[in-house]
Every structure is written in structure tokens, then in C-alpha cells.
Amino acid sequence: MTQEISIQLTTEPRTRPDSEKLGFGKYFTDHMFMMDYTLEQGWHNPRIVPYAPLQMDPASMVFHYGQAVFEGLKAYQTSTGELLLFRPDKNMKRLNRSNERLGIPEVSGDFVIEAIRTLINIDRAWVPTAPGTSLYIRPFIIATEACLGVRESHTYQLIVILSPVGAYYSGGLAPVKINVESSYTRAVQGGIGHAKAAGNYAASIKAQSNAKKGGYSQVLWLDALEKKYIEEVGSMNIFFKIGGKVITPAINGSILEGVTRASVLELLGSWNIPVEERKISIEEIFEANAKGELEEVFGTGTAAVISPVGELYWNDRQVLINNGQIGPYSQKLYDTLTGIQTGRLPDPLKWTMPV
Amino acid sequence: MTQEISIQLTTEPRTRPDSEKLGFGKYFTDHMFMMDYTLEQGWHNPRIVPYAPLQMDPASMVFHYGQAVFEGLKAYQTSTGELLLFRPDKNMKRLNRSNERLGIPEVSGDFVIEAIRTLINIDRAWVPTAPGTSLYIRPFIIATEACLGVRESHTYQLIVILSPVGAYYSGGLAPVKINVESSYTRAVQGGIGHAKAAGNYAASIKAQSNAKKGGYSQVLWLDALEKKYIEEVGSMNIFFKIGGKVITPAINGSILEGVTRASVLELLGSWNIPVEERKISIEEIFEANAKGELEEVFGTGTAAVISPVGELYWNDRQVLINNGQIGPYSQKLYDTLTGIQTGRLPDPLKWTMPV
Ligand SMILES: Cc1ncc(COP(=O)(O)O)c(C=O)c1O
Ligand SMILES: Cc1ncc(COP(=O)(O)O)c(C=O)c1O
């Protein structure tokens, strides 16, 4: 796709929120990117328009059959005022894997990245600059055909919205409490768990809300079949440091292949730290803890980058990890990743892309 | 809820489609019902308005996290011109079960039924009258809060749209070919398969589309864990008549509890036909067939009411059922159910409700 992106600028720019009040995904910039898909024209009419409500036929398939996928990535401002994207090509590849699973037509990743860069440059003034803040980028695709038959839609919209987001940890990195979910299931082999599809998150809301009520910040999912093997956290992949080795669940068709996960694996490898991607049971974690070998646990994801886990609850069992303190690997990974993302550290693997 | 439904009639009534061209879910009537939910006001502002596009913030949670549920039921015109709903209370109970699973606030079933009746009376002229046609009613609830955090939305809309639909079988009942899906999964215990949630259908689209390409009209799902036990069809529950007994998969947390399924079970019971709700493996079906005991297979659902299955494919194995002809139970159930639904037959169990 080498189509020209048409641009219509807002005549009513909005007030930008205070840097301290940003939170996550609550404020949106003045413009958005859109393009349409029809069977006849493929993806067409790429355009940047003022952020505004979508006009959606009530019979639009997305409302009824949830045919929708999304991505999430961030732009960071460097100390020299440059803006950097972090591995956007990986998000685009995952978007197309999600599309494939959901029966949504492929998009040109390069073109969408170009659209994102154009959009960010237009809303440049919205990029927050305080430490830890960033611009969250949310591309998503929704089925727009007005028809109640259960099948692939014949029309879609791809939309990109931008949200200035606050520091995930206002007081620096802080360990979280996580509940291991043993009744509800998020995804199963043969399903859509490896896709970033709307329906996966709908399936997770109830367990997440129960966890919150119990004082946990997230849910750790177990496999659907035996409720034995560790999958991932609500919106993070998970890593364990046991007896000097770092272990993370292997990509198995039911967990999301995180961009941060891949980057952590590459960093650990480059530091010559032994890493295993494999099946790991929750029992193994509790046993490692009993033997005094459970050294660190951390989640990885775009929102928090690295999220140290201080406590894990599994039914009536509990482990306190590294005395509830941030472990050295978590800290080093966090510092290195955020260092690369914000241009503080060199980027030997060319993970960042200027906007 | 005893709120007054406000009514705003269209000033631009649309042309109604030809009875022969109806199909399923392609045309919508002149009006729709809506009401809103907020944490402060609960469900409020019930209103009937002209059918028109919804104004949706692009960050509305339904687009990103698929928090959406729906129902499907029909109104039938009797020979005396009366309109009948079929067991709408059962749809409302299921809607609230779906709500519960998805973290969506409960609605008053009685109030929504009242709203549906009011809406149908306003769009009375749209109800098709040709044999086999009906008015399909689609209530649905979508998460409307504009926020990218993964959690329950704090605002929702419940909407009811109406679609005049054609006869499912234009030339009378006709057996279908069904493919047993052995790679993809629809749902699993602990998930949302028992809810009528948008995400379940998104997960089914790919397998359904592969089946269509192979010349099958639907997919028969197997259990996620062992790919051994029969679950249900794309949008139908499934029944087998084996050696004089009727068997259907038990409600197990991963299949939808169909209103037609429940009605078929009650009818068979009242005819003193032995019925079993239990686990049934696909192997058992093929074995029964080998022994000459597989007498009938049929699907049950609001769209087709009863759908005889003429052929089943499972990997490279195939069974032809009852010589590809409609069986006597399928026919009798179809005649009885449609007879009750359209007022041709008495309704001893009070399944119908006048609009
Ligand atoms: C379910 C799930 N797992 C893992 C991740 C982490 O992926 P990434 O590192 O690409 O952000 C996310 C989201 O971002 C997610 O939603
Ligand atoms: C997945 C699924 N199973 C079964 C059914 C049958 O349910 P009912 O008889 O209530 O229409 C439907 C839909 O209508 C469905 O979508």
C-alpha cells in the first residue's frame, strides 16, 4: 500500500491534561487515523481526522460477534526531544497474526507504522515529557458490516488512537501482589488466546475484578486443561528466576507472544544468563520457594515494561518473593529496557525507530 | 424498573424489503429500543428512537475488550394476525446469566420484554407474513465507557433491533452437512462458552469459514480438553437418536443452554421418549452408525428451530444419517414447535406470549 494519507486537522483543539493526572488510557489526543476495508477496494481511504465518535450501525458485527483485534505500543520522548517507537514491526506482525486467526484481512504493517508516525507528529504536543510518562498507541480493527449472520465481516475499519499515559509506578518500580486463578479460564489451545483479540479480555474481566476485590493487582492464569501450568498474567507475560536460571512459559498457542517478553529473552541471552522457555507448573514455583530457590518473579508488558511480583497467592497458599523487594534482574531489565526506549542507553539491536 | 419508555417516531419510514429477499439479519425495522447504564443511575432513559447509527467514542471498551452479550428470539404471526413471542422469559434469564459472567450489570427481564413488545407494536408493519418468515429480535448490551484499562466498563447501552427474516428452509426442512472440527476450539470449562458473549462467536469464525469452503454448512465443536466429546454446533445445540433413545450433550459450562434445546427436551419427555443429557463422544456416534443404530441427528436453535443433519464428517470419516433424509422425530419436533410458535397448535405449557 502506497496510498496518500489525507489529513483533516481539528478546528477545536482540546485542553491537554495535567501530567500528574494522566493515568492509563483515559485521555486521547486531538486526532486519529482511520482506514476502511471493503471486499472490492481492500484497505483504502487512509485518513487522519479529528478525534470524534464513530458512526456505527447498531447491527455492526463487532457489537454482536466480537470480531475485533488490537495492538498496544508506546512512543517515548528522549532527553533531546526526539520521539522513539519501540519495535513497532513486532506489533504489526502480531496484528497480522491476530487478523489471520480472527478472519480479518491482512494489513500492511509498514503502512500502518507510517500512519502512526504521521499521526504522532500531528499530535506531537500531546506527548508527555515527565519521567516515566509516554504516548500509548492503540491501533485496532473492528468488523463494521451491518449483518447478523455469524461469519467474517465484509467490511472493517482500522483506527489508531493515541493516549498520553502516566508513569506506571509513580514512586519508581514497586512489587505487586498476584492471585493465581484456579476456576476461571482465559484461553485454551485451538482458541484465540495467542491473538490480541477483544474476546480474550472480555473472558478475563470477571477473574480480574475478583482479584482486585481480594486486594491483588492482577490474575495469574493457569492452563485450561489441567489448571496446573502457568500461562501469563492479565496483560503481561511472566518470568521466574529459580536457582540462577530464568524460566518463562513457552509460546503454546494460548498465551500472547509479548514484545517485551521477546526483548527480555534477547537481553538475558546477551548477558549470558541461562534462560528456559518451557512448561512450568505452579507447583514447581511453590516447591522452588520451599527450597529457597525462588529468587525473583516479574511480569513483562508494554504498560509497565517490567513489573516485579512481591507475593503470589494460590488458593490458600502464599509465597513472598525476595522478601517483597525488587530483585536485581527485574531492576536491571527495567533500567535497560526503559533506557533503550528513552534513548538513555545505546540501542545495539536497533529496537527503536524515530517517529 | 417501572420507568416510562419515551418514544420518538421516525419521520422517514423506509421501504420494506420483499418477502422473498429477506434472508437472515440483513434488514432492520424503522425503530430501535435503547437504554443506558451508569454507576450513579443504573439502567435509565429507556427510549424508542428511529433506527440510526450509534455515536461511539473510538475508545469505547466494547471495541477493545469485547465486553458484549446478546440474545436472539423471534416473533411469529398467527393465522389470525396475532403476534407471538416464544419463551422470552428464558432469553432474559440467559441474558442475565451472560451479564453475570461478563461483569455486566443485571437488567430487569420483564422490563426488557415490555420494551420489546412496545417496539414490535410500533414496527408492526415490518413483521413478514409468508410461511416460515418471522421477526427476529436482537437485544444486545455493549460496554460504552471510553477507557483503555482492562476492567468492567462503568457505562453500557442495551439496544434492541428487529430484523424481518426469511424462511430458513425455502423448500421446507432440508438436511445439512456438518463438519466435526478437530483443531480449533470454541470454548472451555471456566471460560465464557455458556454465555451468549460476542467473543465466543469471534473465536468460531475461522473454523466456520473453513467448513463453508469445504462445502459444509456448519461446524460441530468437540470439547477443548480431549477433542473427544461433542459440544454443540455453530449456533445450535445438537441431538442424536440412537437405538430409540435421544441423547444430547449435558450442560457443562462450555456450551450454550439453548431455549430450543430445553423445549425439545420437554416435548420429548411429554411424549414419553427416553432422553439422556450426558457426555457423548464423537466415537460413540460413529460406532452407533456402524452398528446401524444411529437413527437421526438434528440441531436445535432459534434461527432454524430444528435442523436435520444428513451427513457428518470427522477428519476422513463420514456418516450418512437416515440416508440423508429427514427423520420422523426431527419432522415431528419441527412441526410441533413451529405449530406452537405460530399458534397453529395448542400451547399447553404456555410457551408463547402475545406481543
Ligand atoms: C494477555 C497479554 N499478555 C501479554 C502482554 C504483553 O505483551 P507486550 O509485551 O507486547 O505488551 C499483553 C499486552 O500487552 C497482554 O494483553
Ligand atoms: C452457540 C449457540 N448454541 C446454541 C444456540 C441455540 O440456542 P437457542 O435455542 O436459544 O436459539 C445458539 C443460538 O441461538 C448459539 O449461538
Short mmCIF file of C-alpha atoms in Angstrom, two decimals, chain A residues 205-206 209 213, chain B residues 1 35-44 61 67-70 92-109 111-112 140-145 151-159:
data_model
loop_
_atom_site.label_atom_id
_atom_site.label_comp_id
_atom_site.label_asym_id
_atom_site.label_seq_id
_atom_site.Cartn_x
_atom_site.Cartn_y
_atom_site.Cartn_z
CA ILE A 205 -12.77 -9.37 33.32
CA LYS A 206 -14.60 -11.36 35.98
CA SER A 209 -12.35 -7.99 39.17
CA LYS A 213 -11.61 -7.13 45.34
CA MET B 1 -37.84 -0.93 36.76
CA MET B 35 -31.41 2.32 27.43
CA ASP B 36 -28.28 3.44 29.23
CA TYR B 37 -26.43 2.31 32.31
CA THR B 38 -24.26 4.43 34.57
CA LEU B 39 -22.95 3.59 38.05
CA GLU B 40 -24.95 6.50 39.50
CA GLN B 41 -28.26 5.94 37.75
CA GLY B 42 -28.29 2.22 36.98
CA TRP B 43 -30.31 1.38 33.85
CA HIS B 44 -32.14 4.51 32.82
CA MET B 61 -14.44 -0.63 25.74
CA GLN B 67 -17.45 -6.76 26.79
CA ALA B 68 -20.71 -7.50 24.98
CA VAL B 69 -23.57 -10.01 25.26
CA PHE B 70 -26.66 -10.61 23.20
CA MET B 92 -33.99 -12.82 29.56
CA LYS B 93 -32.77 -15.26 32.19
CA ARG B 94 -29.95 -16.29 29.88
CA LEU B 95 -29.13 -12.65 29.17
CA ASN B 96 -28.65 -12.10 32.87
CA ARG B 97 -26.52 -15.23 33.17
CA SER B 98 -24.37 -13.87 30.34
CA ASN B 99 -24.24 -10.49 32.09
CA GLU B 100 -23.14 -12.12 35.30
CA ARG B 101 -20.26 -13.94 33.59
CA LEU B 102 -19.09 -10.88 31.71
CA GLY B 103 -19.34 -8.47 34.64
CA ILE B 104 -22.23 -6.54 33.08
CA PRO B 105 -24.97 -5.22 35.39
CA GLU B 106 -28.22 -7.21 35.57
CA VAL B 107 -31.27 -5.98 33.66
CA SER B 108 -34.94 -6.43 34.51
CA GLY B 109 -36.08 -9.18 32.15
CA PHE B 111 -38.93 -4.63 31.59
CA VAL B 112 -36.93 -5.60 28.51
CA PHE B 140 -27.64 -6.72 22.99
CA ILE B 141 -25.57 -4.92 25.58
CA ILE B 142 -22.27 -3.17 24.88
CA ALA B 143 -19.65 -1.55 27.10
CA THR B 144 -19.51 2.13 26.18
CA GLU B 145 -17.01 3.67 28.59
CA ARG B 151 -11.79 -3.95 33.65
CA GLU B 152 -15.61 -3.82 33.68
CA SER B 153 -16.95 -0.76 31.94
CA HIS B 154 -18.80 1.73 34.11
CA THR B 155 -21.31 2.55 31.37
CA TYR B 156 -23.33 0.36 28.99
CA GLN B 157 -26.08 0.53 26.42
CA LEU B 158 -28.78 -2.07 25.96
CA ILE B 159 -30.20 -1.93 22.46
#
